[in-house]
PDB file of C-alpha atoms in Angstrom:
ATOM      1  CA  MET A   1     -49.023 115.971 -51.703  1.00 94.00           C
ATOM      2  CA  LYS A   2     -45.642 117.637 -51.240  1.00 97.00           C
ATOM      3  CA  LEU A   3     -44.657 119.150 -47.898  1.00 98.00           C
ATOM      4  CA  VAL A   4     -41.986 121.678 -46.922  1.00 98.00           C
ATOM      5  CA  CYS A   5     -41.072 122.004 -43.232  1.00 98.00           C
ATOM      6  CA  LEU A   6     -39.794 125.526 -42.518  1.00 98.00           C
ATOM      7  CA  GLY A   7     -38.188 126.140 -39.167  1.00 98.00           C
ATOM      8  CA  ASP A   8     -35.203 126.297 -36.863  1.00 98.00           C
ATOM      9  CA  SER A   9     -33.238 123.622 -34.976  1.00 97.00           C
ATOM     10  CA  LEU A  10     -36.439 121.883 -33.846  1.00 97.00           C
ATOM     11  CA  THR A  11     -37.104 121.223 -37.539  1.00 98.00           C
ATOM     12  CA  SER A  12     -33.532 120.622 -38.693  1.00 97.00           C
ATOM     13  CA  GLY A  13     -33.154 117.931 -36.039  1.00 97.00           C
ATOM     14  CA  TYR A  14     -30.395 119.391 -33.871  1.00 97.00           C
ATOM     15  CA  GLY A  15     -28.953 116.740 -31.551  1.00 95.00           C
ATOM     16  CA  VAL A  16     -30.548 113.645 -33.117  1.00 97.00           C
ATOM     17  CA  PHE A  17     -29.727 111.400 -36.059  1.00 97.00           C
ATOM     18  CA  LYS A  18     -31.344 112.494 -39.322  1.00 96.00           C
ATOM     19  CA  GLU A  19     -33.588 109.415 -39.389  1.00 97.00           C
ATOM     20  CA  ASP A  20     -34.877 110.273 -35.868  1.00 98.00           C
ATOM     21  CA  CYS A  21     -35.911 113.838 -36.790  1.00 98.00           C
ATOM     22  CA  TRP A  22     -39.698 114.358 -36.940  1.00 98.00           C
ATOM     23  CA  VAL A  23     -39.406 115.518 -40.559  1.00 98.00           C
ATOM     24  CA  SER A  24     -37.862 112.184 -41.597  1.00 98.00           C
ATOM     25  CA  LEU A  25     -40.383 110.262 -39.499  1.00 98.00           C
ATOM     26  CA  ILE A  26     -43.426 111.883 -41.113  1.00 97.00           C
ATOM     27  CA  ARG A  27     -41.881 111.499 -44.584  1.00 96.00           C
ATOM     28  CA  ASP A  28     -41.432 107.776 -44.021  1.00 95.00           C
ATOM     29  CA  LEU A  29     -44.883 107.285 -42.464  1.00 93.00           C
ATOM     30  CA  LEU A  30     -46.888 109.459 -44.875  1.00 93.00           C
ATOM     31  CA  LYS A  31     -44.945 108.180 -47.918  1.00 94.00           C
ATOM     32  CA  ILE A  32     -44.865 111.641 -49.485  1.00 95.00           C
ATOM     33  CA  GLU A  33     -42.143 114.052 -50.574  1.00 97.00           C
ATOM     34  CA  VAL A  34     -41.061 116.113 -47.540  1.00 97.00           C
ATOM     35  CA  LEU A  35     -38.327 118.756 -47.628  1.00 98.00           C
ATOM     36  CA  ASN A  36     -36.555 119.747 -44.418  1.00 98.00           C
ATOM     37  CA  LYS A  37     -35.891 123.491 -44.483  1.00 98.00           C
ATOM     38  CA  GLY A  38     -34.940 123.848 -40.839  1.00 98.00           C
ATOM     39  CA  ILE A  39     -31.823 125.854 -39.983  1.00 98.00           C
ATOM     40  CA  ASN A  40     -30.211 125.745 -36.542  1.00 96.00           C
ATOM     41  CA  GLY A  41     -30.519 129.060 -34.727  1.00 95.00           C
ATOM     42  CA  ASP A  42     -32.916 130.599 -37.243  1.00 97.00           C
ATOM     43  CA  THR A  43     -35.421 133.271 -36.250  1.00 97.00           C
ATOM     44  CA  MET A  44     -38.750 134.328 -37.732  1.00 97.00           C
ATOM     45  CA  PRO A  45     -37.167 137.233 -39.681  1.00 97.00           C
ATOM     46  CA  GLY A  46     -34.651 134.739 -41.082  1.00 97.00           C
ATOM     47  CA  MET A  47     -37.415 132.311 -42.007  1.00 98.00           C
ATOM     48  CA  LEU A  48     -39.337 135.115 -43.706  1.00 98.00           C
ATOM     49  CA  SER A  49     -36.257 136.171 -45.670  1.00 98.00           C
ATOM     50  CA  ARG A  50     -35.845 132.668 -47.088  1.00 98.00           C
ATOM     51  CA  SER A  51     -39.467 131.533 -47.324  1.00 97.00           C
ATOM     52  CA  TYR A  52     -39.774 132.409 -51.022  1.00 97.00           C
ATOM     53  CA  ARG A  53     -36.647 130.419 -51.908  1.00 98.00           C
ATOM     54  CA  ASP A  54     -37.182 127.545 -49.481  1.00 98.00           C
ATOM     55  CA  VAL A  55     -40.966 127.220 -49.679  1.00 98.00           C
ATOM     56  CA  VAL A  56     -42.538 128.899 -52.706  1.00 98.00           C
ATOM     57  CA  LYS A  57     -39.802 127.936 -55.202  1.00 98.00           C
ATOM     58  CA  ASN A  58     -40.140 124.258 -54.202  1.00 98.00           C
ATOM     59  CA  TYR A  59     -43.851 124.228 -55.185  1.00 97.00           C
ATOM     60  CA  PRO A  60     -45.232 122.240 -52.255  1.00 98.00           C
ATOM     61  CA  THR A  61     -48.918 121.709 -51.631  1.00 97.00           C
ATOM     62  CA  HIS A  62     -48.425 122.296 -47.881  1.00 98.00           C
ATOM     63  CA  VAL A  63     -45.900 123.959 -45.557  1.00 98.00           C
ATOM     64  CA  ILE A  64     -45.442 123.382 -41.835  1.00 98.00           C
ATOM     65  CA  ILE A  65     -44.076 126.537 -40.191  1.00 98.00           C
ATOM     66  CA  LEU A  66     -42.443 126.078 -36.779  1.00 98.00           C
ATOM     67  CA  GLY A  67     -40.348 128.771 -35.144  1.00 97.00           C
ATOM     68  CA  GLY A  68     -40.195 131.562 -32.587  1.00 97.00           C
ATOM     69  CA  SER A  69     -38.290 130.240 -29.571  1.00 96.00           C
ATOM     70  CA  ASN A  70     -34.949 131.627 -30.779  1.00 96.00           C
ATOM     71  CA  ASP A  71     -36.531 135.062 -31.158  1.00 97.00           C
ATOM     72  CA  PHE A  72     -37.803 134.999 -27.583  1.00 97.00           C
ATOM     73  CA  MET A  73     -34.477 133.729 -26.225  1.00 95.00           C
ATOM     74  CA  ALA A  74     -32.809 136.642 -28.052  1.00 95.00           C
ATOM     75  CA  GLY A  75     -35.163 139.120 -26.346  1.00 95.00           C
ATOM     76  CA  ARG A  76     -37.377 139.889 -29.341  1.00 95.00           C
ATOM     77  CA  ARG A  77     -40.956 140.988 -28.807  1.00 96.00           C
ATOM     78  CA  LEU A  78     -43.998 138.891 -29.549  1.00 97.00           C
ATOM     79  CA  LYS A  79     -45.267 141.362 -32.176  1.00 97.00           C
ATOM     80  CA  LEU A  80     -42.102 141.001 -34.281  1.00 97.00           C
ATOM     81  CA  VAL A  81     -42.528 137.219 -34.286  1.00 97.00           C
ATOM     82  CA  THR A  82     -46.243 137.319 -35.100  1.00 98.00           C
ATOM     83  CA  ASP A  83     -45.752 139.953 -37.827  1.00 98.00           C
ATOM     84  CA  ASN A  84     -43.108 137.805 -39.524  1.00 98.00           C
ATOM     85  CA  LEU A  85     -45.210 134.657 -39.199  1.00 98.00           C
ATOM     86  CA  THR A  86     -48.180 136.504 -40.707  1.00 98.00           C
ATOM     87  CA  GLU A  87     -46.066 137.491 -43.726  1.00 98.00           C
ATOM     88  CA  ILE A  88     -44.852 133.905 -44.250  1.00 98.00           C
ATOM     89  CA  ILE A  89     -48.460 132.704 -44.103  1.00 98.00           C
ATOM     90  CA  LYS A  90     -49.556 135.376 -46.631  1.00 98.00           C
ATOM     91  CA  GLU A  91     -46.715 134.484 -48.995  1.00 98.00           C
ATOM     92  CA  SER A  92     -47.663 130.805 -48.822  1.00 98.00           C
ATOM     93  CA  LEU A  93     -51.362 131.471 -49.405  1.00 98.00           C
ATOM     94  CA  ASN A  94     -50.601 133.809 -52.324  1.00 98.00           C
ATOM     95  CA  ALA A  95     -48.602 130.988 -53.912  1.00 98.00           C
ATOM     96  CA  GLY A  96     -51.460 128.510 -53.442  1.00 98.00           C
ATOM     97  CA  ILE A  97     -49.633 126.648 -50.654  1.00 98.00           C
ATOM     98  CA  ILE A  98     -51.590 125.488 -47.594  1.00 98.00           C
ATOM     99  CA  PRO A  99     -49.843 126.689 -44.406  1.00 98.00           C
ATOM    100  CA  ILE A 100     -49.909 124.639 -41.213  1.00 98.00           C
ATOM    101  CA  ILE A 101     -48.612 126.480 -38.146  1.00 98.00           C
ATOM    102  CA  GLY A 102     -46.938 124.611 -35.308  1.00 98.00           C
ATOM    103  CA  THR A 103     -46.938 125.957 -31.772  1.00 97.00           C
ATOM    104  CA  GLU A 104     -43.540 125.710 -30.100  1.00 95.00           C
ATOM    105  CA  PRO A 105     -43.052 123.208 -27.254  1.00 95.00           C
ATOM    106  CA  ILE A 106     -42.482 124.496 -23.735  1.00 93.00           C
ATOM    107  CA  ILE A 107     -38.849 124.878 -22.604  1.00 94.00           C
ATOM    108  CA  ASP A 108     -37.635 122.940 -19.571  1.00 92.00           C
ATOM    109  CA  LYS A 109     -36.015 125.740 -17.556  1.00 92.00           C
ATOM    110  CA  THR A 110     -33.893 123.550 -15.275  1.00 91.00           C
ATOM    111  CA  LEU A 111     -32.376 121.502 -18.106  1.00 91.00           C
ATOM    112  CA  ALA A 112     -31.892 124.563 -20.334  1.00 93.00           C
ATOM    113  CA  GLU A 113     -30.065 126.519 -17.615  1.00 92.00           C
ATOM    114  CA  LYS A 114     -27.819 123.547 -16.910  1.00 91.00           C
ATOM    115  CA  LYS A 115     -27.170 122.239 -20.433  1.00 88.00           C
ATOM    116  CA  TRP A 116     -27.827 125.117 -22.848  1.00 86.00           C
ATOM    117  CA  ASP A 117     -27.482 128.709 -21.618  1.00 81.00           C
ATOM    118  CA  GLY A 118     -27.724 129.813 -18.005  1.00 81.00           C
ATOM    119  CA  THR A 119     -28.031 133.509 -18.887  1.00 88.00           C
ATOM    120  CA  VAL A 120     -31.466 133.348 -20.565  1.00 90.00           C
ATOM    121  CA  ASP A 121     -34.616 134.140 -18.570  1.00 94.00           C
ATOM    122  CA  TYR A 122     -36.515 130.960 -19.449  1.00 95.00           C
ATOM    123  CA  ASP A 123     -39.504 131.940 -17.300  1.00 95.00           C
ATOM    124  CA  LYS A 124     -39.946 134.988 -19.539  1.00 96.00           C
ATOM    125  CA  VAL A 125     -39.416 132.883 -22.672  1.00 96.00           C
ATOM    126  CA  ASN A 126     -41.998 130.318 -21.545  1.00 96.00           C
ATOM    127  CA  ASN A 127     -44.437 133.123 -20.746  1.00 96.00           C
ATOM    128  CA  LEU A 128     -43.956 134.483 -24.287  1.00 97.00           C
ATOM    129  CA  LEU A 129     -44.436 130.977 -25.705  1.00 97.00           C
ATOM    130  CA  VAL A 130     -47.834 130.785 -23.951  1.00 97.00           C
ATOM    131  CA  HIS A 131     -48.870 134.149 -25.431  1.00 98.00           C
ATOM    132  CA  TYR A 132     -47.497 133.107 -28.835  1.00 98.00           C
ATOM    133  CA  ARG A 133     -49.453 129.830 -28.713  1.00 98.00           C
ATOM    134  CA  ASN A 134     -52.641 131.684 -27.819  1.00 98.00           C
ATOM    135  CA  TRP A 135     -52.044 134.178 -30.638  1.00 98.00           C
ATOM    136  CA  ILE A 136     -51.492 131.326 -33.135  1.00 98.00           C
ATOM    137  CA  LEU A 137     -54.671 129.529 -32.081  1.00 98.00           C
ATOM    138  CA  ASP A 138     -56.732 132.734 -32.251  1.00 98.00           C
ATOM    139  CA  PHE A 139     -55.232 133.872 -35.574  1.00 98.00           C
ATOM    140  CA  CYS A 140     -55.569 130.462 -37.200  1.00 98.00           C
ATOM    141  CA  THR A 141     -59.131 129.964 -35.972  1.00 97.00           C
ATOM    142  CA  GLU A 142     -60.173 133.428 -37.163  1.00 97.00           C
ATOM    143  CA  ASP A 143     -58.531 133.071 -40.595  1.00 96.00           C
ATOM    144  CA  ASN A 144     -59.244 129.349 -41.142  1.00 97.00           C
ATOM    145  CA  ILE A 145     -55.561 128.400 -41.096  1.00 98.00           C
ATOM    146  CA  TYR A 146     -54.494 124.931 -39.991  1.00 98.00           C
ATOM    147  CA  TYR A 147     -52.404 124.570 -36.849  1.00 98.00           C
ATOM    148  CA  ILE A 148     -50.795 121.786 -34.813  1.00 97.00           C
ATOM    149  CA  ASP A 149     -50.586 122.419 -31.079  1.00 97.00           C
ATOM    150  CA  LEU A 150     -47.210 120.894 -30.229  1.00 96.00           C
ATOM    151  CA  TYR A 151     -47.134 122.946 -27.030  1.00 96.00           C
ATOM    152  CA  THR A 152     -50.091 120.980 -25.684  1.00 95.00           C
ATOM    153  CA  CYS A 153     -48.723 117.672 -27.028  1.00 95.00           C
ATOM    154  CA  PHE A 154     -45.585 118.183 -24.930  1.00 95.00           C
ATOM    155  CA  LEU A 155     -47.475 119.366 -21.828  1.00 92.00           C
ATOM    156  CA  GLU A 156     -49.706 116.291 -21.965  1.00 93.00           C
ATOM    157  CA  GLN A 157     -46.761 113.925 -22.445  1.00 93.00           C
ATOM    158  CA  LEU A 158     -44.814 115.557 -19.603  1.00 90.00           C
ATOM    159  CA  LYS A 159     -47.580 114.505 -17.188  1.00 90.00           C
ATOM    160  CA  THR A 160     -46.397 110.893 -17.543  1.00 91.00           C
ATOM    161  CA  THR A 161     -42.867 111.200 -18.949  1.00 88.00           C
ATOM    162  CA  ASP A 162     -39.644 112.480 -17.404  1.00 87.00           C
ATOM    163  CA  ASN A 163     -38.441 115.785 -18.918  1.00 84.00           C
ATOM    164  CA  SER A 164     -34.990 114.382 -19.699  1.00 87.00           C
ATOM    165  CA  SER A 165     -36.506 111.693 -21.915  1.00 92.00           C
ATOM    166  CA  LEU A 166     -38.143 114.384 -24.104  1.00 95.00           C
ATOM    167  CA  PHE A 167     -35.407 117.051 -24.079  1.00 95.00           C
ATOM    168  CA  ILE A 168     -31.671 116.830 -24.767  1.00 95.00           C
ATOM    169  CA  ASP A 169     -30.974 120.188 -23.144  1.00 94.00           C
ATOM    170  CA  GLY A 170     -34.325 121.635 -22.148  1.00 93.00           C
ATOM    171  CA  ILE A 171     -34.909 123.116 -25.609  1.00 95.00           C
ATOM    172  CA  HIS A 172     -34.138 120.492 -28.238  1.00 95.00           C
ATOM    173  CA  PRO A 173     -36.123 117.257 -28.362  1.00 97.00           C
ATOM    174  CA  THR A 174     -34.560 113.836 -27.952  1.00 96.00           C
ATOM    175  CA  ALA A 175     -35.414 111.090 -30.446  1.00 97.00           C
ATOM    176  CA  ILE A 176     -38.427 110.354 -28.205  1.00 96.00           C
ATOM    177  CA  GLY A 177     -39.401 114.046 -28.363  1.00 96.00           C
ATOM    178  CA  HIS A 178     -39.143 113.982 -32.161  1.00 97.00           C
ATOM    179  CA  LYS A 179     -41.324 110.871 -32.216  1.00 97.00           C
ATOM    180  CA  LEU A 180     -43.900 112.774 -30.151  1.00 97.00           C
ATOM    181  CA  ILE A 181     -43.824 115.694 -32.616  1.00 97.00           C
ATOM    182  CA  ALA A 182     -44.256 113.245 -35.518  1.00 97.00           C
ATOM    183  CA  GLU A 183     -47.231 111.582 -33.791  1.00 97.00           C
ATOM    184  CA  CYS A 184     -48.914 114.959 -33.200  1.00 97.00           C
ATOM    185  CA  ILE A 185     -48.399 115.901 -36.850  1.00 97.00           C
ATOM    186  CA  LEU A 186     -49.625 112.523 -38.105  1.00 96.00           C
ATOM    187  CA  ASN A 187     -52.733 112.861 -35.929  1.00 94.00           C
ATOM    188  CA  PHE A 188     -53.356 116.213 -37.589  1.00 95.00           C
ATOM    189  CA  PHE A 189     -52.988 114.782 -41.114  1.00 92.00           C
ATOM    190  CA  ARG A 190     -55.425 111.992 -40.249  1.00 90.00           C
ATOM    191  CA  THR A 191     -58.101 114.660 -39.707  1.00 88.00           C
ATOM    192  CA  LEU A 192     -57.707 116.177 -43.201  1.00 81.00           C
TER     193      LEU A 192
END
């Protein structure tokens, strides 16, 4: 098994040490080759534009695709994000690569306004993330595509954990948040 992780800052590991990033954690725990193709600030159109180079040309067996929040924070519509994700999935499948879609974690509005950007309407972004999650679950179920519901993993953990222990700035996970992502992904791989 060889895995590519395609995404934005949540995948690249913004704000944490490389060894604390979920990509490094799953590589070490699964003992497989894992390539981190996360780029800070990337959007779904950006991920689509580089998916051939970063995913297909690396010949993985599987790809985890995680992105969308930056698009919503930039005011992009849900359809643009889902159309781009659909194309990345098609490109992966056409290359014989098994796609695994991650839902984006919720954003902590209070922390994000204080520590990241106070001009973004995080209520609107979180509303779009709910619709995006629902679209992913419906699309993946209908087309027999694997998915990992990180959105729900974070919501469940936030019932017993303080927000500031999971988020650096309301958007980016702390080392504990990355550990949570890794656990959710490992739980998924145990079901294969």
